[in-house]
Each structure stands twice: as C-alpha cells, then as structure tokens.
Coordinates of C-alpha atoms in Angstrom, one line a residue:
Chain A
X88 CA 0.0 0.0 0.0
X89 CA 1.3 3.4 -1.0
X90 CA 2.2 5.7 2.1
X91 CA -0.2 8.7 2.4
X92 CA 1.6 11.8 0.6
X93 CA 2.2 15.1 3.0
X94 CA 0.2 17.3 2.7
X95 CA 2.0 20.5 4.4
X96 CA 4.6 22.3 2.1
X97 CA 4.5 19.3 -0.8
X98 CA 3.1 19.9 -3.9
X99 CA 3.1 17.3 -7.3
X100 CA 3.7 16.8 -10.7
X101 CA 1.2 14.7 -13.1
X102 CA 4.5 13.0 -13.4
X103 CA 5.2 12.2 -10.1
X104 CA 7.3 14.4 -8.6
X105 CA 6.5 16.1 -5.3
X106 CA 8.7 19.0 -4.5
X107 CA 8.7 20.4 -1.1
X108 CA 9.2 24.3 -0.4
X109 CA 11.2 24.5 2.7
X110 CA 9.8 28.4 2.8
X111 CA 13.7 30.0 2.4
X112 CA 13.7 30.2 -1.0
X113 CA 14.8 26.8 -1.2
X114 CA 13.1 22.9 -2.1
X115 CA 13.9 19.3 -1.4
X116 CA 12.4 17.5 -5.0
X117 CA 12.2 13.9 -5.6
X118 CA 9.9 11.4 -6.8
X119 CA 6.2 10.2 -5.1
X120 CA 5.6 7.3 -3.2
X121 CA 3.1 6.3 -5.7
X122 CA 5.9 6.2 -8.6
X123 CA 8.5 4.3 -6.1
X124 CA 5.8 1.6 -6.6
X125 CA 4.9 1.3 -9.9
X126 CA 8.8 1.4 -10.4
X127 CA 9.7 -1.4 -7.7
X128 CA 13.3 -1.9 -7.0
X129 CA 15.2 1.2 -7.5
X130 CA 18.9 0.3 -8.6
X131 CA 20.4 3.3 -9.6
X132 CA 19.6 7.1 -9.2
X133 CA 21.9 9.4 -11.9
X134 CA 21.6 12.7 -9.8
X135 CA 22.2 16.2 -11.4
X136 CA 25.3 18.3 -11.4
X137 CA 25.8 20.7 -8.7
X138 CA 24.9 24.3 -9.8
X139 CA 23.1 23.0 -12.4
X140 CA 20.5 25.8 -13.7
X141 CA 17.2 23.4 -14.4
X142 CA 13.7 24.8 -15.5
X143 CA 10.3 23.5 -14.7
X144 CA 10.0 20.3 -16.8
X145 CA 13.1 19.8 -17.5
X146 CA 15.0 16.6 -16.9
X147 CA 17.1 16.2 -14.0
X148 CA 17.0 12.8 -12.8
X149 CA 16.9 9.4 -13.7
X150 CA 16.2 6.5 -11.8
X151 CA 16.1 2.9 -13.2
X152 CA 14.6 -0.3 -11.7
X153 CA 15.7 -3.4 -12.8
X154 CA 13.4 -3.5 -16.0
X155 CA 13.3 0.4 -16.5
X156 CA 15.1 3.7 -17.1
X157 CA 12.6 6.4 -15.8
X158 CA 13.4 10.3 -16.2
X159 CA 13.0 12.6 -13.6
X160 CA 11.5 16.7 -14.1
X161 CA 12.2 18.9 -12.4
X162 CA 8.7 20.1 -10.3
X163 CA 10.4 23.6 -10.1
X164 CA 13.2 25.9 -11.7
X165 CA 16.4 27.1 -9.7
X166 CA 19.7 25.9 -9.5
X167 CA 20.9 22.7 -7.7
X168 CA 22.6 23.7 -4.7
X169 CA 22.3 20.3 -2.7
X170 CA 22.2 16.5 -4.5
X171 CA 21.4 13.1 -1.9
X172 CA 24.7 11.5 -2.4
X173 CA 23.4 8.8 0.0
X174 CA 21.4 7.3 -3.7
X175 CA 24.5 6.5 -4.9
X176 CA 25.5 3.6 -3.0
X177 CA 21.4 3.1 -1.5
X178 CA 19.2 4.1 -4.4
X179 CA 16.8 1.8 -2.3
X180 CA 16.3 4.8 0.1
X181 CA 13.6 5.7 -2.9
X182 CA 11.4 2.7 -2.3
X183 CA 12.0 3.1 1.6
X184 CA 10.9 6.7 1.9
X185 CA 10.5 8.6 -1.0
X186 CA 9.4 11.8 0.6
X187 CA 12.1 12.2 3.2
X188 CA 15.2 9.8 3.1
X189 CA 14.7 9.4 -0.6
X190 CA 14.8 13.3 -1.9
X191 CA 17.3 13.9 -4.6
X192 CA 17.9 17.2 -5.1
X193 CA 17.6 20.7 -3.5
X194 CA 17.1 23.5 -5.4
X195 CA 17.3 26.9 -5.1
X196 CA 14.3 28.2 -6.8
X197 CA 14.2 30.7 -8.9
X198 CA 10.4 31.5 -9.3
X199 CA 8.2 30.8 -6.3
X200 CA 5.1 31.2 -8.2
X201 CA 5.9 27.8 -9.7
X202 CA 4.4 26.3 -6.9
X203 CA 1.2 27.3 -7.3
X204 CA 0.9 25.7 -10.5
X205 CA 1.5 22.3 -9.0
X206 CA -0.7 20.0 -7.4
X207 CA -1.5 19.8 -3.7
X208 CA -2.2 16.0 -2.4
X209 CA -5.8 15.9 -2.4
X210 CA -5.5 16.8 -6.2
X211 CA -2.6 14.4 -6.2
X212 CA -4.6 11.8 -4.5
X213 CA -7.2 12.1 -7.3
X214 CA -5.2 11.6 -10.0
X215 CA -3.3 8.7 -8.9
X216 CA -7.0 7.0 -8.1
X217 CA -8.0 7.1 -11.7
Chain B
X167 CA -3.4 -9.2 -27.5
X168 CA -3.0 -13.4 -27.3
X169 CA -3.6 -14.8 -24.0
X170 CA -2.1 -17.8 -22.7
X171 CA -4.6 -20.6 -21.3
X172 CA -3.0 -18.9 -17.7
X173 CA -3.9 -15.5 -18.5
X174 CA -6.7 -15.4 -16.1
X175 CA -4.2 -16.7 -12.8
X176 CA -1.9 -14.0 -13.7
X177 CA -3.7 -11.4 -13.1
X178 CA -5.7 -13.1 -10.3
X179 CA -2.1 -13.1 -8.9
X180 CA -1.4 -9.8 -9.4
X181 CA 0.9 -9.6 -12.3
X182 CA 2.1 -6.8 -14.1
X183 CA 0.9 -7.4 -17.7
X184 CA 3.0 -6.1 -20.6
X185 CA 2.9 -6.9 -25.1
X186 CA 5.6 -9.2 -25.2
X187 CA 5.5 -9.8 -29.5
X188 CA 2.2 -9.6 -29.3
X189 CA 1.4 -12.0 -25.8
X190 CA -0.2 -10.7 -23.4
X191 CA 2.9 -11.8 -20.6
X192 CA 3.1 -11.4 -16.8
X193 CA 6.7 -9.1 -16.9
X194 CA 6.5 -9.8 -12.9
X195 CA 4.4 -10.8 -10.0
X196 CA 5.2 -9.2 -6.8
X197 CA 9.3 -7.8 -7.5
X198 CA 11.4 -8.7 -10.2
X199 CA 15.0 -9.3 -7.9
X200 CA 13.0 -11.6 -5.8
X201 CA 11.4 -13.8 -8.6
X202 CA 15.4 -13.8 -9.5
X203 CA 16.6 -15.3 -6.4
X204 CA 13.6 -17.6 -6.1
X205 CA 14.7 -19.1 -9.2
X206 CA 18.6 -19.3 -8.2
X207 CA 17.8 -20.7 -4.7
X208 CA 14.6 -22.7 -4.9
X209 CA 12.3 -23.1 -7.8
X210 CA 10.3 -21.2 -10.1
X211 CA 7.4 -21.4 -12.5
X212 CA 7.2 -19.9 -16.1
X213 CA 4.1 -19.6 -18.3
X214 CA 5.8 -20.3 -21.4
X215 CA 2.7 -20.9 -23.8
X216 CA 3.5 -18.4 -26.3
X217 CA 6.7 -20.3 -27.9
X218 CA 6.1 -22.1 -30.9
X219 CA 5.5 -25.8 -31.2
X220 CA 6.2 -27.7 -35.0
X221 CA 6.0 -31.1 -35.8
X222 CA 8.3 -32.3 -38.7
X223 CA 6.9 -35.6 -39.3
X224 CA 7.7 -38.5 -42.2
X225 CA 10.3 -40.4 -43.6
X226 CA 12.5 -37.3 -45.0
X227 CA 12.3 -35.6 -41.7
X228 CA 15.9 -35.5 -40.7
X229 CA 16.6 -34.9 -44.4
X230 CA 14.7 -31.7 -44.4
X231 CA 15.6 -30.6 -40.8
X232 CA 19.1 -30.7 -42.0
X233 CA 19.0 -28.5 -44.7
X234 CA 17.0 -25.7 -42.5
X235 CA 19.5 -25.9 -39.0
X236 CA 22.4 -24.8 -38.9
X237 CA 23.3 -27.9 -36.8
X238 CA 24.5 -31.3 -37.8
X239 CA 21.7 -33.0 -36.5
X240 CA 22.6 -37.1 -37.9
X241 CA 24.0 -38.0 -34.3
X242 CA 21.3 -37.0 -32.3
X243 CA 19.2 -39.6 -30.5
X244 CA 15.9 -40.3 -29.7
X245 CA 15.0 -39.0 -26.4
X246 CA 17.3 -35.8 -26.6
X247 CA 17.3 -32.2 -27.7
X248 CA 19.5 -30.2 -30.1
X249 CA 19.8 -26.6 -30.0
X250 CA 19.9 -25.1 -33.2
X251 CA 19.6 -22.0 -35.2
X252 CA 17.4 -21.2 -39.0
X253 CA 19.2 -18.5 -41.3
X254 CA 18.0 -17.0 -44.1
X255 CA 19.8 -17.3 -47.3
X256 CA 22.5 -14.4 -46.4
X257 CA 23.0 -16.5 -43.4
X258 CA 21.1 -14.4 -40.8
X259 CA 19.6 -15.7 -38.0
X260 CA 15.7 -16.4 -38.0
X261 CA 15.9 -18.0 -35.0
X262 CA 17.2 -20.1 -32.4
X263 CA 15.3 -22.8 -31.8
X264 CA 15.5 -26.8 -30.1
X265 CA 14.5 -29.6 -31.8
X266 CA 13.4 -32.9 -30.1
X267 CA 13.5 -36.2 -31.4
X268 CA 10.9 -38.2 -30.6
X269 CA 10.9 -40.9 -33.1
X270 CA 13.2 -41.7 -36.6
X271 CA 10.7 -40.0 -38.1
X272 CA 9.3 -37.6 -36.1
X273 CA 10.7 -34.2 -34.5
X274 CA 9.5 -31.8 -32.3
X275 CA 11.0 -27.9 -33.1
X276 CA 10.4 -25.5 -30.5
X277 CA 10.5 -21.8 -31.4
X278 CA 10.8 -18.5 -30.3
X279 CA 7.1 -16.3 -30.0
X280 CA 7.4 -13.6 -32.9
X281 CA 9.6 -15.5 -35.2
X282 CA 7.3 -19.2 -35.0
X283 CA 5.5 -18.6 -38.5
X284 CA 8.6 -17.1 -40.2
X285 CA 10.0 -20.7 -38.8
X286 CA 7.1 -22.2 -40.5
X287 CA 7.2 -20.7 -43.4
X288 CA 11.1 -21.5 -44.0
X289 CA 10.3 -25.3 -43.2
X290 CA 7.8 -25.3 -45.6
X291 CA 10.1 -23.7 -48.4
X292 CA 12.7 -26.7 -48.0
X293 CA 10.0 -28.8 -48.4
X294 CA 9.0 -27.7 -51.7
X295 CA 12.8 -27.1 -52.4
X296 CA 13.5 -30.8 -51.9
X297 CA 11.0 -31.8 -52.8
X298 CA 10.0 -33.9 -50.2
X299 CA 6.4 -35.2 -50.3
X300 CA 6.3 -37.5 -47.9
X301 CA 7.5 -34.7 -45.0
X302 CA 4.1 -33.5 -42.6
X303 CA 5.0 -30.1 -41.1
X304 CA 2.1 -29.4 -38.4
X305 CA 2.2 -26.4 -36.3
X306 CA 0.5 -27.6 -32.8
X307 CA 1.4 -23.8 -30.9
X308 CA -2.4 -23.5 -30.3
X309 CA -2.7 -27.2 -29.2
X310 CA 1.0 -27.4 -27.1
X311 CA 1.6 -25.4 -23.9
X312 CA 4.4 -25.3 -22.1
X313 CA 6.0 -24.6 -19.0
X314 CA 8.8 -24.0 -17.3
X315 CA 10.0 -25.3 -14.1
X316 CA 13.6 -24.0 -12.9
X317 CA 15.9 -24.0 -10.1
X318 CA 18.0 -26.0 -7.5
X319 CA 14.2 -27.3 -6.2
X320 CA 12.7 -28.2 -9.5
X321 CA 13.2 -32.1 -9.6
X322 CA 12.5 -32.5 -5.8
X323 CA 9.0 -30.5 -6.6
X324 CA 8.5 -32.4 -10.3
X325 CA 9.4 -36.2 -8.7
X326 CA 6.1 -35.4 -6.4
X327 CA 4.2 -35.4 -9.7
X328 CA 5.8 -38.0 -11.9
X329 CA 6.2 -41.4 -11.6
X330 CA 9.3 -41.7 -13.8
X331 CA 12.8 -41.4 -11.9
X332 CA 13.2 -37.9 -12.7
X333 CA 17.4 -38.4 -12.1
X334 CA 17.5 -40.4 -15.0
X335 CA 16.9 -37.5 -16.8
X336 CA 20.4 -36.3 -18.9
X337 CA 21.1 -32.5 -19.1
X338 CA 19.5 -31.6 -23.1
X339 CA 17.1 -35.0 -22.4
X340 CA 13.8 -35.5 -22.2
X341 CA 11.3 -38.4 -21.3
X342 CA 7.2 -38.9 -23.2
X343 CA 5.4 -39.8 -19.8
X344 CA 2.0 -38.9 -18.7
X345 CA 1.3 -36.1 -15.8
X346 CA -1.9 -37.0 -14.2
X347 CA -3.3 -39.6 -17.0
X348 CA -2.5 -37.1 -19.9
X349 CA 0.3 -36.8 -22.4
X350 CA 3.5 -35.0 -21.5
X351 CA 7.4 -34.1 -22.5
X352 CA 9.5 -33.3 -20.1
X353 CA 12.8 -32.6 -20.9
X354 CA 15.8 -31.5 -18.6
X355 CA 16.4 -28.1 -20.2
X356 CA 15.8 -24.2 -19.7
X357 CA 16.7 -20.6 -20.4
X358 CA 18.0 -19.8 -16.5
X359 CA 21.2 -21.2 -16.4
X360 CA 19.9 -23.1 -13.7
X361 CA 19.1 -27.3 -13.5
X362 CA 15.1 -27.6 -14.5
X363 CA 12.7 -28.8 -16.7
X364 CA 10.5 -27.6 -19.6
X365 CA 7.1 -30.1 -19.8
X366 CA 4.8 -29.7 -22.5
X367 CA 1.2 -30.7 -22.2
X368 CA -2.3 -29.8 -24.6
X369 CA -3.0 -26.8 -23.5
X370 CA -6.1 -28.1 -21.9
X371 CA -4.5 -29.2 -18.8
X372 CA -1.8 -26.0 -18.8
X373 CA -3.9 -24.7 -16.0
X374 CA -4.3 -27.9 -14.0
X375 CA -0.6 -28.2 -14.4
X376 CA 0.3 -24.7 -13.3
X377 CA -1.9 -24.7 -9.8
X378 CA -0.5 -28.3 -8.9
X379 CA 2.9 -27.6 -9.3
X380 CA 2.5 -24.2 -7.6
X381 CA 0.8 -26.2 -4.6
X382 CA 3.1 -29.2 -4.5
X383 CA 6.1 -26.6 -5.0
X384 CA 5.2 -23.7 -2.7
X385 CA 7.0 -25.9 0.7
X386 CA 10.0 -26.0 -1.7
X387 CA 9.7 -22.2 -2.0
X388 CA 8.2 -22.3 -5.3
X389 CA 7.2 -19.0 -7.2
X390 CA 5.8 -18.1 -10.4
X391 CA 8.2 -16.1 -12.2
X392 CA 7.6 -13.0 -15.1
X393 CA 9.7 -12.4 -17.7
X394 CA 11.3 -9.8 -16.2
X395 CA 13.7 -12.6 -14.0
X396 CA 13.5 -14.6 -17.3
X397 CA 15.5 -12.0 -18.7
X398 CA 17.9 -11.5 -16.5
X399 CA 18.4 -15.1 -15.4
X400 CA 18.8 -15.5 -19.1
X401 CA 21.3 -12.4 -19.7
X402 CA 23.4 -13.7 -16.3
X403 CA 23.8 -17.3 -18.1
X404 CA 25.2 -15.8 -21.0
X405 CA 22.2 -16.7 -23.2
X406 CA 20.7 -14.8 -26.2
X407 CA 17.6 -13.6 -26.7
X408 CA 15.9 -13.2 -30.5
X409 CA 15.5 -9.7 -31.2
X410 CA 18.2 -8.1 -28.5
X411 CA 21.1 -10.2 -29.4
X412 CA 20.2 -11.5 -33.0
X413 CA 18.2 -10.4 -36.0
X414 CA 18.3 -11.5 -39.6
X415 CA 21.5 -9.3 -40.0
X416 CA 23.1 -11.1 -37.6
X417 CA 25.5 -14.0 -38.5
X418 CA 25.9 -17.4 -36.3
X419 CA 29.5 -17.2 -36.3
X420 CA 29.4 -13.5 -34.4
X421 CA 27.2 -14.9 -32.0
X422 CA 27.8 -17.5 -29.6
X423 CA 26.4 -19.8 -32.1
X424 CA 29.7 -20.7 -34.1
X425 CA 29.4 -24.3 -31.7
X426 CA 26.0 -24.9 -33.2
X427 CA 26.8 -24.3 -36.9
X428 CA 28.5 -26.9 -39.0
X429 CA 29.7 -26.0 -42.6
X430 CA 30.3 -29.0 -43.3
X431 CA 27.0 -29.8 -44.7
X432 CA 24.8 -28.0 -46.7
X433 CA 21.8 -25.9 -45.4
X434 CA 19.6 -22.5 -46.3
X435 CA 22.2 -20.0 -45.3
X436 CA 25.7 -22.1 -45.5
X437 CA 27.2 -20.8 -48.3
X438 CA 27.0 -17.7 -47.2
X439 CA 28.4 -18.2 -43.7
X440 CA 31.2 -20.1 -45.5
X441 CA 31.6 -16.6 -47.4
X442 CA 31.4 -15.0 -43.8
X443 CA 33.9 -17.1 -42.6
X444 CA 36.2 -16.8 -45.2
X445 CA 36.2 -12.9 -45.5
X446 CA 36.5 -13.0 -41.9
X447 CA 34.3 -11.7 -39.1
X448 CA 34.1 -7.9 -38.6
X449 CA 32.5 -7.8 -35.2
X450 CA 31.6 -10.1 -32.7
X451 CA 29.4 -10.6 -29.9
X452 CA 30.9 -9.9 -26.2
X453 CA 30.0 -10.2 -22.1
X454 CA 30.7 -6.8 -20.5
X455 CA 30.4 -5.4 -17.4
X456 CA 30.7 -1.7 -16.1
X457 CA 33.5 -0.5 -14.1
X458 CA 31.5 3.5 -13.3
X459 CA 28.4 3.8 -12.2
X460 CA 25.2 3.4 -14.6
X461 CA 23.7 0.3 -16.0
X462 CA 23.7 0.2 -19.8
X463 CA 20.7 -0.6 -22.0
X464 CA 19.8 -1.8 -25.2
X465 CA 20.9 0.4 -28.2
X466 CA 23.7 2.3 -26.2
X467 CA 26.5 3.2 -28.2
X468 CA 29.9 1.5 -27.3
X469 CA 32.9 3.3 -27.9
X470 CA 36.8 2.7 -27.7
X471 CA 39.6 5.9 -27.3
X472 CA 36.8 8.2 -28.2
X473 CA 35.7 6.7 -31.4
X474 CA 32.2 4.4 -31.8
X475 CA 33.0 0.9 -31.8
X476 CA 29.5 -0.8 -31.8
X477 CA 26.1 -1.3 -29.4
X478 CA 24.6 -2.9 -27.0
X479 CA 22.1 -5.5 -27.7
X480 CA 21.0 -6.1 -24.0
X481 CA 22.2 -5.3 -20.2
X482 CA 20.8 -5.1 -16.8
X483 CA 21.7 -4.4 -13.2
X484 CA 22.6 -8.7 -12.3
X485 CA 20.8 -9.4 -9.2
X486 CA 22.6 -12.2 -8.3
X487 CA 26.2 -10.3 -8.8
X488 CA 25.1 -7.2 -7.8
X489 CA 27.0 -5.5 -10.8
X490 CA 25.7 -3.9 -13.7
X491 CA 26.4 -6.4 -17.3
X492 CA 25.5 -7.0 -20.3
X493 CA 26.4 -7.8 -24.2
X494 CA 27.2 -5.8 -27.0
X495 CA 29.0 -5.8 -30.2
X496 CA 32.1 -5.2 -30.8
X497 CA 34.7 -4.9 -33.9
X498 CA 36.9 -8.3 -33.4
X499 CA 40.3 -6.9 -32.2
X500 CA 38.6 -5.0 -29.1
X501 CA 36.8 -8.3 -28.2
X502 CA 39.5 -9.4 -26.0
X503 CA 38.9 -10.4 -22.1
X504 CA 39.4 -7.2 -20.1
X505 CA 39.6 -5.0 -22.9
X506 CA 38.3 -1.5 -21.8
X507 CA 35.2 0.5 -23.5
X508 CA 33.5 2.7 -23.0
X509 CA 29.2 2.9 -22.9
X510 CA 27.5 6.1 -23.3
X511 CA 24.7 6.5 -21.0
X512 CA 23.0 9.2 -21.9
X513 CA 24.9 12.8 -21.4
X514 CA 28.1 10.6 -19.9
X515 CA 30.2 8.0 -21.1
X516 CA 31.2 5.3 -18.4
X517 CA 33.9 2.7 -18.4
X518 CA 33.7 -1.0 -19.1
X519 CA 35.7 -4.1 -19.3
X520 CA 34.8 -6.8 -21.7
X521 CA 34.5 -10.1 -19.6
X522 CA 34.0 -14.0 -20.8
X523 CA 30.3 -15.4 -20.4
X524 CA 28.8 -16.7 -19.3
X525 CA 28.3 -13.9 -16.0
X526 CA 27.2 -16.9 -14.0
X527 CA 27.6 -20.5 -13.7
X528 CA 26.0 -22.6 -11.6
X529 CA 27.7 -25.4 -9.8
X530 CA 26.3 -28.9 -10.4

C-alpha cells in the first residue's frame, strides 16, 4: 500500500514528482511514493550536477529499476545547490521513503510562483486513483 | 493481444501485464530481484505458452531438418534435444530454436514467440525445395503449452508429480510420460542457467498443471516467475535472446552460435556463412560489465579511445552479482577479455571491461 503523501509544504507533478518548499527560498524535490511503486526496485539514481540551472519540466533525474530507465523533471526551476549523495550507494532509500530519506535534489528556486501551479495531495490523490 | 490458457491466474495473482511480441505476458508478479533469487535458490514457474511448437513428421524428416538448421543433427538420438539456429539465405539468423527427437521419423522444433510462422514458413520452403512429399509439417502452438519449471528445487517438486525417476533425466534430455493420465514431455532443459525442466502438455491441462505444481512446490519455495527474472536469469547465463542479441543481420559465427553451426554440410544459409567465414568476421558478440556507475541498456553506443566501436544489444543491473552487465557488439580486435570500452549512457560515457560469459555459472 502506498504511504499517504504530505500534505503540508509538498506539492506534485502529473508526473510524479513532489517538490517540497522549505519556505527560504529553497526545495527538497524527488519522486512520489506512488511512482516508487509502480517502479519497484530502485537500482540506480543518476543525480544532477551541482549548480546546475534546471527549468520547470526539464529533466534532472533518472532513476532505473531493474526492467526500466525512468526520467525525472524537475517540479520547479532554480539551480541545484544540494544533491542526496546517500542514492549513490542506496538508491533503495527511494522505495523506503520517497518523501524524506529518498529526496534527490535541492534546489534553489528561482520562481516561487511555480508552486502554485503544482498539485497539492488531495489533487494528487485524485489523479493517482484514476 | 494473445492470451495464454493462464492469463486469467496472472492477473488473479497480481501480475504486471506487458505486449511481449504480441502476448499478453506477466513481466512480474510481486518484484522482479525476488522472482530472480527464487529461481537461483529454490524453484520457479514460467508460463511459457506463447513459444512455438512444430512437428516435422515423415520419412524425409531428418533430411529436411538438416538442410534448414544450422546444426548437424545425424547423431542425435531419440529422447534428446538439439539446439539449433534457421538463417536465411545471407546467413542471418531467424531463429534459435531446439529440436526434439521423438521418433526416426518424427521431430518436435520448439520456437521463439514472434519468429514461429517465419520458422514455418522456412520449413515449408525446404520442403518444396527438396521436394520432399512424404515430409508433414504441423504447427501444434495452439494445441501445445508449455512450462517451465527452474531451479536447485525443480526435480524434488516435479518427482512429487511424476512417476518416472526424474534423475534419470540427462542434461538436453527429455522423457514422453503422462502427468496425471495425460500426455506429456519433459525434458531437462531451460533458459535460467539453472538445472530444470520444460514439460509440455495440450494446453487443456496447462492450468491444472500450473496450480499443482504451484501447490506441490510452494514448501519448496516455489514461485511463479515473469519475464522480467526470465531476462535476467537469461542475460546472467550468458544466453541470447531473439531480437536483443540477433536479428536476420546477424550471423551465427558472431554470435555465440559458431558451436552450433556446421559448414560442413549444406543448409539454407551455409554458403553464405562459408563466405562470412572466409572474409572474416568484422564484429563479434561480447559479455561486459561496467567499471563507473550506470547500468547500460539496449541500443547504447559503445565506444573505444573516443571513437564508436558498436552497441549494445541487452544489459541489466545482475541481481545475483550485484554488478551492472551486459552484451554488446564489438569490432573483433577490441573483443579481448578485459579489454576497456567505454558505454555512453546518456549525457556521460562510463567505463567497461569486456568479460568472458557466461556472467554466472551454476555449480552442479
């Protein structure tokens, strides 16, 4: 069973991404709880460069099961200031916790509006029961 | 999509569902690195109804199996199983397929999903070809299922269910018996790299056959298994798969199919593998594994100093070595053991060393 998704401070993609505003400028992103299981095992996790400059929708992850090679947008623009280097050696850390221990990058955002044009979890919630 | 006669359990159970060549397969059931280790510790069980069934029947039979395979097939004996490969007449690969021989005059070839009617089709052609009336070539896919049963646990779980001496059984052998008062093959054979059997039954009773075994076999650990774990129990044994690591480009000799081609005698395809052979081989297919992080996939690019060398026709993260491996090909004087290359995965390119397969052996 999927774990509930948070509702303070997380907003989501319609791709799966949750992205959580930390409200100083900055956000931890990563992928729902809800994609960790459709995905299963998570094997590896290509994380972005450091200072990277990303934009809404663009790619800047990857993470591959087994059977799959997934991409990973970005739920907001800003530049990577922080990357979970823990993924590297436990990329299983996604399928344990995917909205804490399992974030993969923080980013310093560059357009806080973004956020309102993501989904909060009871619109999430919808979408992944359809 | 085709179902199997076990669609219905499969998704009872919970599989995923995915179009493998047109099948509607279970890909997995619960986690594809379990089903894995199921199968390299205990047992598992494989809905294999979508490969291809012919019967090659008649006086003439070896007569026209030997000018379609690639194999010298005059030495094999009733009661065993030859592996084998068709070409066309540029001498690329159609398929790899076994052929079982059940009687002097009667064979059983076993094919891949998407290539059986191409299979049939070039059978038939000898036929007329050779001219060889008296040959009956019957494809019994709808009537034949098949299944799988692989793993350390297999014979304990089969022997419950047969009352043949099951250890009697020779590696690439197989036994006509009956499971529960009905028809069956079971041969000592798979696609895991681990000891097993593949038993073929009428469809009819490929559901009876898959909830016994599942019930005799679950003290023994028994699970069923998706393709998924077939593909990377498969890739770990070194075998190849139709479609990643040969197409009707693709010659015998660059495969690891050279053991299973004899040019001695003349079939579909010879002359120009002679020519192949003669011209020598450009490229050549090859085990790898990564040395950097990322796991490459099908249709990466492999390259050498910079330059590209040639691609990768299948790899995976190996569950049971924990590395990421694969197979690509490569030109011939790169195709050393240990030779470095290099895979581009995506934006990066990531080191690899070129390693012998198979990537696992089992232990008998």
């Amino acid at each position: 069973m999927s774990k509930p998704n948070p509702t303070t401070n997380y907003r989501y993609t319609k791709d799966h991404e949750w992205a959580k505003d930390n409200a100083d400028g900055t956000a931890m992103i990563g992928i729902t709880d809800h994609a960790q299981e459709m995905l299963t095992d998570i094997v590896y996790v290509e994380l972005p460069e450091m200072g990277r400059k990303i934009k809404q929708g663009e790619r800047v992850a990857v993470v591959e099961s087994v059977k799959s090679v997934s991409d990973v947008y970005a739920p907001v623009s800003g530049e990577v200031i922080a990357v979970n280097e823990d993924l590297l050696n436990h990329p299983e850390y996604v399928n344990q916790d995917a909205f804490e221990k399992g974030w993969i990058a923080k980013i310093k955002v560059s357009d806080s509006g973004e956020f309102s044009k993501l989904m909060d979890a009871n619109a999430y919630n919808t979408l992944i029961k359809e | 999509m085709k179902q199997t006669p076990l669609y219905n359990k499969h998704v009872a159970l919970g599989a995923t569902i995915v179009d493998f060549g047109g099948w509607a397969m279970p890909v997995q059931y619960t986690n594809l690195i379990e089903e894995h280790h199921t199968t390299r510790e205990k047992a598992g069980l494989f809905d294999i109804c979508h490969m291809g069934e012919i019967e090659v029947q008649g006086k003439d039979a070896l007569k026209l199996l030997q000018y379609v395979m690639s194999r010298d097939l005059s030495q094999e004996k009733i009661g065993q199983l030859m592996l084998a490969v068709i070409t066309n007449e540029q001498g690329g690969i159609i398929d790899d397929l076994t052929i079982y021989k059940r009687a002097e005059d009667r064979y059983l070839v076993v094919t891949n999903a998407c290539p059986k009617d191409k299979d049939l089709n070039h059978l038939k052609k000898a036929k007329e070809i050779l001219n060889l009336s008296n040959v009956i070539i019957t494809d019994l896919s709808d009537q034949m299922g098949k299944l799988d049963l692989q793993g350390p646990k297999s014979q304990a779980i089969l022997q419950k269910f047969s009352a043949d001496d099951l250890s009697q059984i020779k590696f690439y052998h197989f036994i006509e018996t009956q499971l529960f008062d009905h028809d069956a093959i079971i041969s000592r054979s798979g696609y895991t790299g681990e000891d097993g059997f593949e038993i073929y039954m009428n469809v009819q009773y490929m559901p009876k056959l898959w909830d016994e075994l599942l019930e005799i076999g679950a003290p023994f650990g028994l699970k069923p298994i998706g393709l998924g774990a077939r593909d990377t129990l498969r890739l770990e044994a070194g075998y190849m798969l139709n479609g990643n690591e040969m197409d009707e480009t693709t010659s015998p000799l660059e495969v690891v199919y050279s053991w299973v081609t004899n040019l001695d005698k003349n079939f579909i395809g010879s002359e120009a593998i002679r020519k192949q052979k003669q011209e020598g081989l450009k490229r050549k297919l090859v085990g790898f594994e990564m040395l950097e992080r990322g796991i490459a996939r099908h249709g990466y690019k492999v390259f050498k100093n910079g330059r590209e060398i040639g691609i990768v026709t299948s790899g995976t993260l190996s569950p049971t070595l924990n590395k990421a491996i694969g197979m690509a090909f490569v030109p011939i004087d790169v195709a050393k053991p240990d030779t470095e290359i290099e895979i581009q995965i995506r934006n990066i390119t990531a080191k690899a060393k070129i390693i012998k397969l198979p990537f696992y052996k089992k232990k008998f």
